[in-house]
mmCIF file of N, CA and C in Angstrom:
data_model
loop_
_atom_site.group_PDB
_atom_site.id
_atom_site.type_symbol
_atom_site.label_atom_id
_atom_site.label_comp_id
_atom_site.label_asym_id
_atom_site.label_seq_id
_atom_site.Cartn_x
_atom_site.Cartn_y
_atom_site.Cartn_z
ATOM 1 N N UNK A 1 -21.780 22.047 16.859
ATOM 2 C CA UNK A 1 -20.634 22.250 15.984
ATOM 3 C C UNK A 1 -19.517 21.296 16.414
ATOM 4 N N UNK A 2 -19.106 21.160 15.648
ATOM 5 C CA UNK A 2 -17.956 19.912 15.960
ATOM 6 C C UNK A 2 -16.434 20.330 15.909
ATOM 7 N N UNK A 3 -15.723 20.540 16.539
ATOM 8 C CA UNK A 3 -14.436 20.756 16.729
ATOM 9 C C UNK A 3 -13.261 19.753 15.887
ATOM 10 N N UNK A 4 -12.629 20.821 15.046
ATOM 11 C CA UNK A 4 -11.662 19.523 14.736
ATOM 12 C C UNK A 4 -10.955 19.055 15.380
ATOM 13 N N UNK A 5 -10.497 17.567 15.267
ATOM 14 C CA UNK A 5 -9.820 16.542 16.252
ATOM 15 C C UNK A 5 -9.264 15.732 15.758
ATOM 16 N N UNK A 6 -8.172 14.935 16.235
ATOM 17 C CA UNK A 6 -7.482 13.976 15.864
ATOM 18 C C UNK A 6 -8.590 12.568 16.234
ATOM 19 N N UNK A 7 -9.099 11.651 15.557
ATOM 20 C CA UNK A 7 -9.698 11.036 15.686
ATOM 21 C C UNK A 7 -9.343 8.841 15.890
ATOM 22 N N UNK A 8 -7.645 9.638 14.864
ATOM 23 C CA UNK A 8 -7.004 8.402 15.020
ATOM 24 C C UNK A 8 -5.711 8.384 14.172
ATOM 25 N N UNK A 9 -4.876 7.203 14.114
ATOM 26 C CA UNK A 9 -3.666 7.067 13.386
ATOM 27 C C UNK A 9 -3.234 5.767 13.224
ATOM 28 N N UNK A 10 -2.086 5.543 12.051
ATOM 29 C CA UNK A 10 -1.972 4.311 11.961
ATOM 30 C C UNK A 10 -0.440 4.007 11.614
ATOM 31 N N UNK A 11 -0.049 3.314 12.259
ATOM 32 C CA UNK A 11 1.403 3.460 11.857
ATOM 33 C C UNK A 11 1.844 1.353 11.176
ATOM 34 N N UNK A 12 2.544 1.679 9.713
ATOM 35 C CA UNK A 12 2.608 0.203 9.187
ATOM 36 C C UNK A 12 4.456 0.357 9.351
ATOM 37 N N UNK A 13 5.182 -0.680 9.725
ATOM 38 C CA UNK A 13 6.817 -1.092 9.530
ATOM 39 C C UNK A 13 6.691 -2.375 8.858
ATOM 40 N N UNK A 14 7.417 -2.781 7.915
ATOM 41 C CA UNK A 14 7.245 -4.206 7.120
ATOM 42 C C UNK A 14 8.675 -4.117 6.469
ATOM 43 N N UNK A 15 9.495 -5.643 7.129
ATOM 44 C CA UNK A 15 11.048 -5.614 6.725
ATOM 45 C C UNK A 15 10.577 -6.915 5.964
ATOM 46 N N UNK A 16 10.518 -7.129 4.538
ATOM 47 C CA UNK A 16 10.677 -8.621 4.455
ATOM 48 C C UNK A 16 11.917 -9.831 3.838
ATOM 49 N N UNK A 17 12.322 -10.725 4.310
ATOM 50 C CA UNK A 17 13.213 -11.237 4.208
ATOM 51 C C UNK A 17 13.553 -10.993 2.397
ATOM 52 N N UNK A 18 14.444 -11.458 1.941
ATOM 53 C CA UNK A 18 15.047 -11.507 0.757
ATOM 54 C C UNK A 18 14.429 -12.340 -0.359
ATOM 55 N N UNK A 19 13.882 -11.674 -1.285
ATOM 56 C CA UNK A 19 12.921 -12.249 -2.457
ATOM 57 C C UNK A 19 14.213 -13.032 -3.542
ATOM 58 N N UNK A 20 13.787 -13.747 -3.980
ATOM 59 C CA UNK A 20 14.333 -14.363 -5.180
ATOM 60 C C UNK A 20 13.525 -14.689 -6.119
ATOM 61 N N UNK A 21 13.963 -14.349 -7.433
ATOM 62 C CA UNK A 21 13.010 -14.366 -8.873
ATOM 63 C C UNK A 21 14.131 -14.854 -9.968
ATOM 64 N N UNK A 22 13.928 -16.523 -10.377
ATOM 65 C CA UNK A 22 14.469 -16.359 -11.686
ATOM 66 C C UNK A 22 14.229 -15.411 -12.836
ATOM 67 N N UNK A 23 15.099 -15.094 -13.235
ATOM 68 C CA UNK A 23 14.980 -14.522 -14.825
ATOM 69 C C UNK A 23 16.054 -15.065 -16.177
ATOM 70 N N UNK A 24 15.463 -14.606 -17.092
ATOM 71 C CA UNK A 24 16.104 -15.123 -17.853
ATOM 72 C C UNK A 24 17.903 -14.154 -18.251
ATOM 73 N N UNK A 25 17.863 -13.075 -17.200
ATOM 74 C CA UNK A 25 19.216 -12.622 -16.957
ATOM 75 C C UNK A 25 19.797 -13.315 -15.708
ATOM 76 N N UNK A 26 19.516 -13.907 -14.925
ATOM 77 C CA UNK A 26 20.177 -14.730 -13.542
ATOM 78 C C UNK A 26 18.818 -14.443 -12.630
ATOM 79 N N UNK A 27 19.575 -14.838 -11.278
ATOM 80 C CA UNK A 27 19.047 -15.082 -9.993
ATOM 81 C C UNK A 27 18.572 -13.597 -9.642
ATOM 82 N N UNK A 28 17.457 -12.822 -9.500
ATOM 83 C CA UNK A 28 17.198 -11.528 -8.954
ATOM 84 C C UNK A 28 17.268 -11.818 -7.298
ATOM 85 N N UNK A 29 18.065 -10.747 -6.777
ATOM 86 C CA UNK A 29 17.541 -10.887 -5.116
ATOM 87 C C UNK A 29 17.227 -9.414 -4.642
ATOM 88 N N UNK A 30 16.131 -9.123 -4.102
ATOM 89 C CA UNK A 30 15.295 -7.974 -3.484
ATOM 90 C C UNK A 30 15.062 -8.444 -2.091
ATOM 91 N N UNK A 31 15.158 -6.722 -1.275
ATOM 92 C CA UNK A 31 15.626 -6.401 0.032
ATOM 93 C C UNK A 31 14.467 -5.633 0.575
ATOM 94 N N UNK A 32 13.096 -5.607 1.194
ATOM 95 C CA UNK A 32 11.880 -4.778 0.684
ATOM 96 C C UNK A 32 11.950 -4.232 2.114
ATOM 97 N N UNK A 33 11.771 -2.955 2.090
ATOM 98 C CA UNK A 33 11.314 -2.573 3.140
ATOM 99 C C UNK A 33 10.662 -1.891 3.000
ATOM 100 N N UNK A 34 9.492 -1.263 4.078
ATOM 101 C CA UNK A 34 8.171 -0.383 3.731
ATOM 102 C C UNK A 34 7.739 0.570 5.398
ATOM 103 N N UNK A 35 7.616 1.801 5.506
ATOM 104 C CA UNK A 35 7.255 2.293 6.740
ATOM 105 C C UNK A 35 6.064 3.780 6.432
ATOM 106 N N UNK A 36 5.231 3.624 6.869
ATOM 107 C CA UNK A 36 3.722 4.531 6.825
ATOM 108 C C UNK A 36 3.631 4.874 8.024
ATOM 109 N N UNK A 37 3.152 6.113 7.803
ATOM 110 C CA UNK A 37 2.540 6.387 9.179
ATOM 111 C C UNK A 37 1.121 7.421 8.495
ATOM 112 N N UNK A 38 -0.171 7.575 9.613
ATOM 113 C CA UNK A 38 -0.774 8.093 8.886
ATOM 114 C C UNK A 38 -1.901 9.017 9.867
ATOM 115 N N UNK A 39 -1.996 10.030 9.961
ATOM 116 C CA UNK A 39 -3.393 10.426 10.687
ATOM 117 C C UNK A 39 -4.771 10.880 10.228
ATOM 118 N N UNK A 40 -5.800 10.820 10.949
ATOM 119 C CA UNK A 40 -7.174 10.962 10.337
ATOM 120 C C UNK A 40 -7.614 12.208 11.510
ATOM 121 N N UNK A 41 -8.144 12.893 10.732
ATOM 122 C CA UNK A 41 -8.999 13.998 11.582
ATOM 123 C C UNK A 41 -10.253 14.416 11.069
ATOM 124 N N UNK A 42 -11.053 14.516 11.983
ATOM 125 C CA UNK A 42 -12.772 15.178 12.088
ATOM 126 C C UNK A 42 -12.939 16.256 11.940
ATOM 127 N N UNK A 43 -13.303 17.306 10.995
ATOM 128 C CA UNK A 43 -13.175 18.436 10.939
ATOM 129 C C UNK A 43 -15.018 18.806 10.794
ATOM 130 N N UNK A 44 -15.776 18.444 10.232
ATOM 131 C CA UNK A 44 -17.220 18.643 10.354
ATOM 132 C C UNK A 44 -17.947 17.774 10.386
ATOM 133 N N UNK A 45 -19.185 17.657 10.485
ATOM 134 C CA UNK A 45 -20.463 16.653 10.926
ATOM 135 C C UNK A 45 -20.050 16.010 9.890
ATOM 136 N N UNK A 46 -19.436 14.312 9.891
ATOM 137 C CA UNK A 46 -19.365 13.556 8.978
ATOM 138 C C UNK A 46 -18.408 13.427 7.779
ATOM 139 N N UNK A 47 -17.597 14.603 8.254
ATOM 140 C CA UNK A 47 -16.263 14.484 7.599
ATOM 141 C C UNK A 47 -14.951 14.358 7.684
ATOM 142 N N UNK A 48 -14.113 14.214 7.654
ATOM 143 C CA UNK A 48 -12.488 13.269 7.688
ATOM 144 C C UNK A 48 -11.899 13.874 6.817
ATOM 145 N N UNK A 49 -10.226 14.206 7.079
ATOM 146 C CA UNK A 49 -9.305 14.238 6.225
ATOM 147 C C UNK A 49 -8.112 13.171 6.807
ATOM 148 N N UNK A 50 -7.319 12.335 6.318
ATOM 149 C CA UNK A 50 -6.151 11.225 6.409
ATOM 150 C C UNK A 50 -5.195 12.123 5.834
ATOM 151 N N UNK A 51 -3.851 12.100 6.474
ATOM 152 C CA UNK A 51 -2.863 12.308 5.908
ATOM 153 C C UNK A 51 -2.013 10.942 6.419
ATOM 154 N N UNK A 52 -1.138 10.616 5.000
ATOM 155 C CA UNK A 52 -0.255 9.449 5.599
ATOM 156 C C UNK A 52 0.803 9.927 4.905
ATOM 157 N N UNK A 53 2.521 9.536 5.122
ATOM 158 C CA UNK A 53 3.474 9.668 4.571
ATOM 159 C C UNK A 53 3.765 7.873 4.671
ATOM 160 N N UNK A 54 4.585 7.825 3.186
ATOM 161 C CA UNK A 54 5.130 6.530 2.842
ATOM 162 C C UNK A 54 6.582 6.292 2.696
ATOM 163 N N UNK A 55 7.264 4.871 2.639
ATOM 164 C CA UNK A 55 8.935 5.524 2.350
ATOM 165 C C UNK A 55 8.599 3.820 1.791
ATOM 166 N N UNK A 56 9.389 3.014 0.500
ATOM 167 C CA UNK A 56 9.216 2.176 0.362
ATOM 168 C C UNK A 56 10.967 1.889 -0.144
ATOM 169 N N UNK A 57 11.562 0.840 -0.142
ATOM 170 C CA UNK A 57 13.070 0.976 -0.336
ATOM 171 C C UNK A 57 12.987 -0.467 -0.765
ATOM 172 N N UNK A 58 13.403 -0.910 -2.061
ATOM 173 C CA UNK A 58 13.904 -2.227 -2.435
ATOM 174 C C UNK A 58 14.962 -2.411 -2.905
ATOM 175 N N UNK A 59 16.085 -2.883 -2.417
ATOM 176 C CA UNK A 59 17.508 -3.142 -2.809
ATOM 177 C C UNK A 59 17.411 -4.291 -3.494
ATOM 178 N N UNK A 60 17.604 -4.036 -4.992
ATOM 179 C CA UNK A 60 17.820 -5.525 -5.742
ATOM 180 C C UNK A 60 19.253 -5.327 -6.451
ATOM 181 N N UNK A 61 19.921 -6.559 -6.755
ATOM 182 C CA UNK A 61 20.641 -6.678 -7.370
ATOM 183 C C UNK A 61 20.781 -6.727 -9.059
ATOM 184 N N UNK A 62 19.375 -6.248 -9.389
ATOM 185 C CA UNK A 62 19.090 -5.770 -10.256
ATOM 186 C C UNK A 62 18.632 -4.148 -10.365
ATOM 187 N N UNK A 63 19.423 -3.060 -11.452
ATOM 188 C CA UNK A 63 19.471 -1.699 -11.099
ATOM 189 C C UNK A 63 17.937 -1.405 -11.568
ATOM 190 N N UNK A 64 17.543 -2.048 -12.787
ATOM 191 C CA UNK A 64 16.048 -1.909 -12.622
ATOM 192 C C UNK A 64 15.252 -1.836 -11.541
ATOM 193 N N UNK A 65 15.212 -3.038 -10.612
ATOM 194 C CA UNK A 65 14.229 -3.352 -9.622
ATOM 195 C C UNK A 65 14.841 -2.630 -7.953
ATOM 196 N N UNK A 66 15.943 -1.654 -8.311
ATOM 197 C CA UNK A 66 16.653 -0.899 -6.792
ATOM 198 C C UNK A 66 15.878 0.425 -7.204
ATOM 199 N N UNK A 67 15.251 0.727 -6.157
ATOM 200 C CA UNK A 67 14.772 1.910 -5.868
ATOM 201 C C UNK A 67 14.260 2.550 -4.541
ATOM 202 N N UNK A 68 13.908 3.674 -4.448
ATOM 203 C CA UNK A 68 13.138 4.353 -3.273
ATOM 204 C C UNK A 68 12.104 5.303 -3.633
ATOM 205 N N UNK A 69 11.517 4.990 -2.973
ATOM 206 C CA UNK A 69 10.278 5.575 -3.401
ATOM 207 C C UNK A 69 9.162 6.749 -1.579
ATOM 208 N N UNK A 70 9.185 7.778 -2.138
ATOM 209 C CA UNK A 70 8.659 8.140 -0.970
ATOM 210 C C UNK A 70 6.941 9.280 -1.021
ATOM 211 N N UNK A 71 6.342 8.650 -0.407
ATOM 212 C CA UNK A 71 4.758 9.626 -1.169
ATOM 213 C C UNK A 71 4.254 9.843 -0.209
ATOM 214 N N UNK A 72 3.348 11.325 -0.347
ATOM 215 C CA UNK A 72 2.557 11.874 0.779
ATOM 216 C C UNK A 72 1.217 12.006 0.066
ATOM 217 N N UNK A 73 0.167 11.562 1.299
ATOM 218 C CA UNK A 73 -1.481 11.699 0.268
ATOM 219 C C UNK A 73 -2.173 12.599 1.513
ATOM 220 N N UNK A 74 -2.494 12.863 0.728
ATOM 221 C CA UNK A 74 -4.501 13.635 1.820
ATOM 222 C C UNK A 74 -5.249 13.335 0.594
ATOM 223 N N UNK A 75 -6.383 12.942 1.502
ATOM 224 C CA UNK A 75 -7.703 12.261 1.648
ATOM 225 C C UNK A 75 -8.525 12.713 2.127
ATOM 226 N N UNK A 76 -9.671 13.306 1.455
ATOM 227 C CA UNK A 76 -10.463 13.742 2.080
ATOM 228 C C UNK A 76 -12.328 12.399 2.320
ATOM 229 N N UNK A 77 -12.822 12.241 3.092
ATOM 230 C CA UNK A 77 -13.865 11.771 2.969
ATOM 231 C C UNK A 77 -15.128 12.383 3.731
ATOM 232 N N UNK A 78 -16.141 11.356 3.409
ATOM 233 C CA UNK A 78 -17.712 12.288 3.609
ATOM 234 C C UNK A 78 -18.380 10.629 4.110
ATOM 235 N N UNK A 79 -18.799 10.926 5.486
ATOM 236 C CA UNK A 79 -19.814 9.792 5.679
ATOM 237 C C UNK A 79 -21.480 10.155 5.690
ATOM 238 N N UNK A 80 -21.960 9.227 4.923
ATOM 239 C CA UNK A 80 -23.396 9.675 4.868
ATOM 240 C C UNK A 80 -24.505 8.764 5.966
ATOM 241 N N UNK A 81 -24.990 8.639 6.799
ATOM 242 C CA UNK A 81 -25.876 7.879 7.964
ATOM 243 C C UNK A 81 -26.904 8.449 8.312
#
Protein backbone atom coordinates (compact mmCIF):
# COMPACT_ATOMS: atom_id res chain seq x y z
CA UNK A 1 0.00 0.00 0.00
CA UNK A 2 1.38 3.20 -0.69
CA UNK A 3 1.23 6.09 1.62
CA UNK A 4 0.40 9.44 0.50
CA UNK A 5 3.40 11.75 0.02
CA UNK A 6 4.67 14.77 -1.18
CA UNK A 7 6.57 13.62 -4.12
CA UNK A 8 7.65 17.05 -5.41
CA UNK A 9 7.12 20.89 -6.18
CA UNK A 10 7.77 23.57 -8.39
CA UNK A 11 8.08 27.00 -7.85
CA UNK A 12 8.13 29.62 -11.36
CA UNK A 13 9.03 33.87 -10.56
CA UNK A 14 9.22 35.67 -14.08
CA UNK A 15 9.66 39.72 -13.96
CA UNK A 16 9.92 40.72 -17.60
CA UNK A 17 11.32 43.92 -18.68
CA UNK A 18 8.80 46.39 -20.37
CA UNK A 19 6.96 45.26 -23.65
CA UNK A 20 6.22 47.74 -26.32
CA UNK A 21 3.50 47.24 -29.10
CA UNK A 22 2.60 49.75 -31.73
CA UNK A 23 -1.00 50.30 -32.23
CA UNK A 24 -2.95 52.12 -34.14
CA UNK A 25 -4.06 54.11 -30.74
CA UNK A 26 -0.15 54.96 -29.73
CA UNK A 27 2.82 53.31 -28.16
CA UNK A 28 1.37 50.32 -25.69
CA UNK A 29 3.84 49.69 -22.73
CA UNK A 30 3.28 46.40 -20.48
CA UNK A 31 4.89 45.55 -17.07
CA UNK A 32 4.51 41.44 -16.86
CA UNK A 33 4.95 39.77 -13.99
CA UNK A 34 4.12 36.06 -13.21
CA UNK A 35 4.69 33.82 -9.79
CA UNK A 36 3.46 29.84 -9.43
CA UNK A 37 4.09 27.71 -7.09
CA UNK A 38 2.91 24.17 -7.26
CA UNK A 39 2.88 20.67 -5.43
CA UNK A 40 2.45 17.05 -6.62
CA UNK A 41 1.50 14.19 -4.37
CA UNK A 42 1.29 10.22 -4.57
CA UNK A 43 -1.69 9.10 -3.17
CA UNK A 44 -2.06 5.37 -4.82
CA UNK A 45 -0.17 2.82 -6.99
CA UNK A 46 0.33 5.16 -9.98
CA UNK A 47 -1.47 8.05 -9.10
CA UNK A 48 -0.80 11.92 -8.55
CA UNK A 49 -2.69 14.89 -7.66
CA UNK A 50 -0.74 18.70 -8.53
CA UNK A 51 -1.99 21.55 -6.92
CA UNK A 52 -0.48 24.90 -8.18
CA UNK A 53 -1.59 28.52 -7.35
CA UNK A 54 -0.92 31.34 -10.03
CA UNK A 55 -0.82 35.29 -9.69
CA UNK A 56 -0.15 36.94 -13.16
CA UNK A 57 -0.08 41.04 -13.07
CA UNK A 58 0.38 43.18 -16.32
CA UNK A 59 0.52 46.90 -15.91
CA UNK A 60 -0.15 48.48 -19.29
CA UNK A 61 -0.77 51.78 -20.11
CA UNK A 62 -3.47 50.63 -21.83
CA UNK A 63 -6.78 49.93 -19.39
CA UNK A 64 -7.63 47.10 -21.70
CA UNK A 65 -4.33 45.24 -21.47
CA UNK A 66 -3.91 46.21 -17.14
CA UNK A 67 -4.96 43.44 -15.27
CA UNK A 68 -4.51 40.67 -12.53
CA UNK A 69 -5.27 37.66 -12.77
CA UNK A 70 -5.03 34.91 -10.04
CA UNK A 71 -5.96 30.86 -10.51
CA UNK A 72 -5.85 27.75 -8.51
CA UNK A 73 -5.92 24.13 -10.38
CA UNK A 74 -5.86 20.43 -9.13
CA UNK A 75 -4.94 17.88 -11.33
CA UNK A 76 -5.44 14.78 -11.01
CA UNK A 77 -3.32 12.01 -13.03
CA UNK A 78 -2.98 8.14 -13.63
CA UNK A 79 0.32 6.51 -14.82
CA UNK A 80 -0.04 3.36 -16.67
CA UNK A 81 3.59 0.97 -16.87
Amino acid sequence: EIMPSLVGSEMCIRDSDEIRASTNQGVRRDDRSYASLGLIYRFASGWMAKCEASYWDNASNFDSYDYQRRELALSVSRSFY
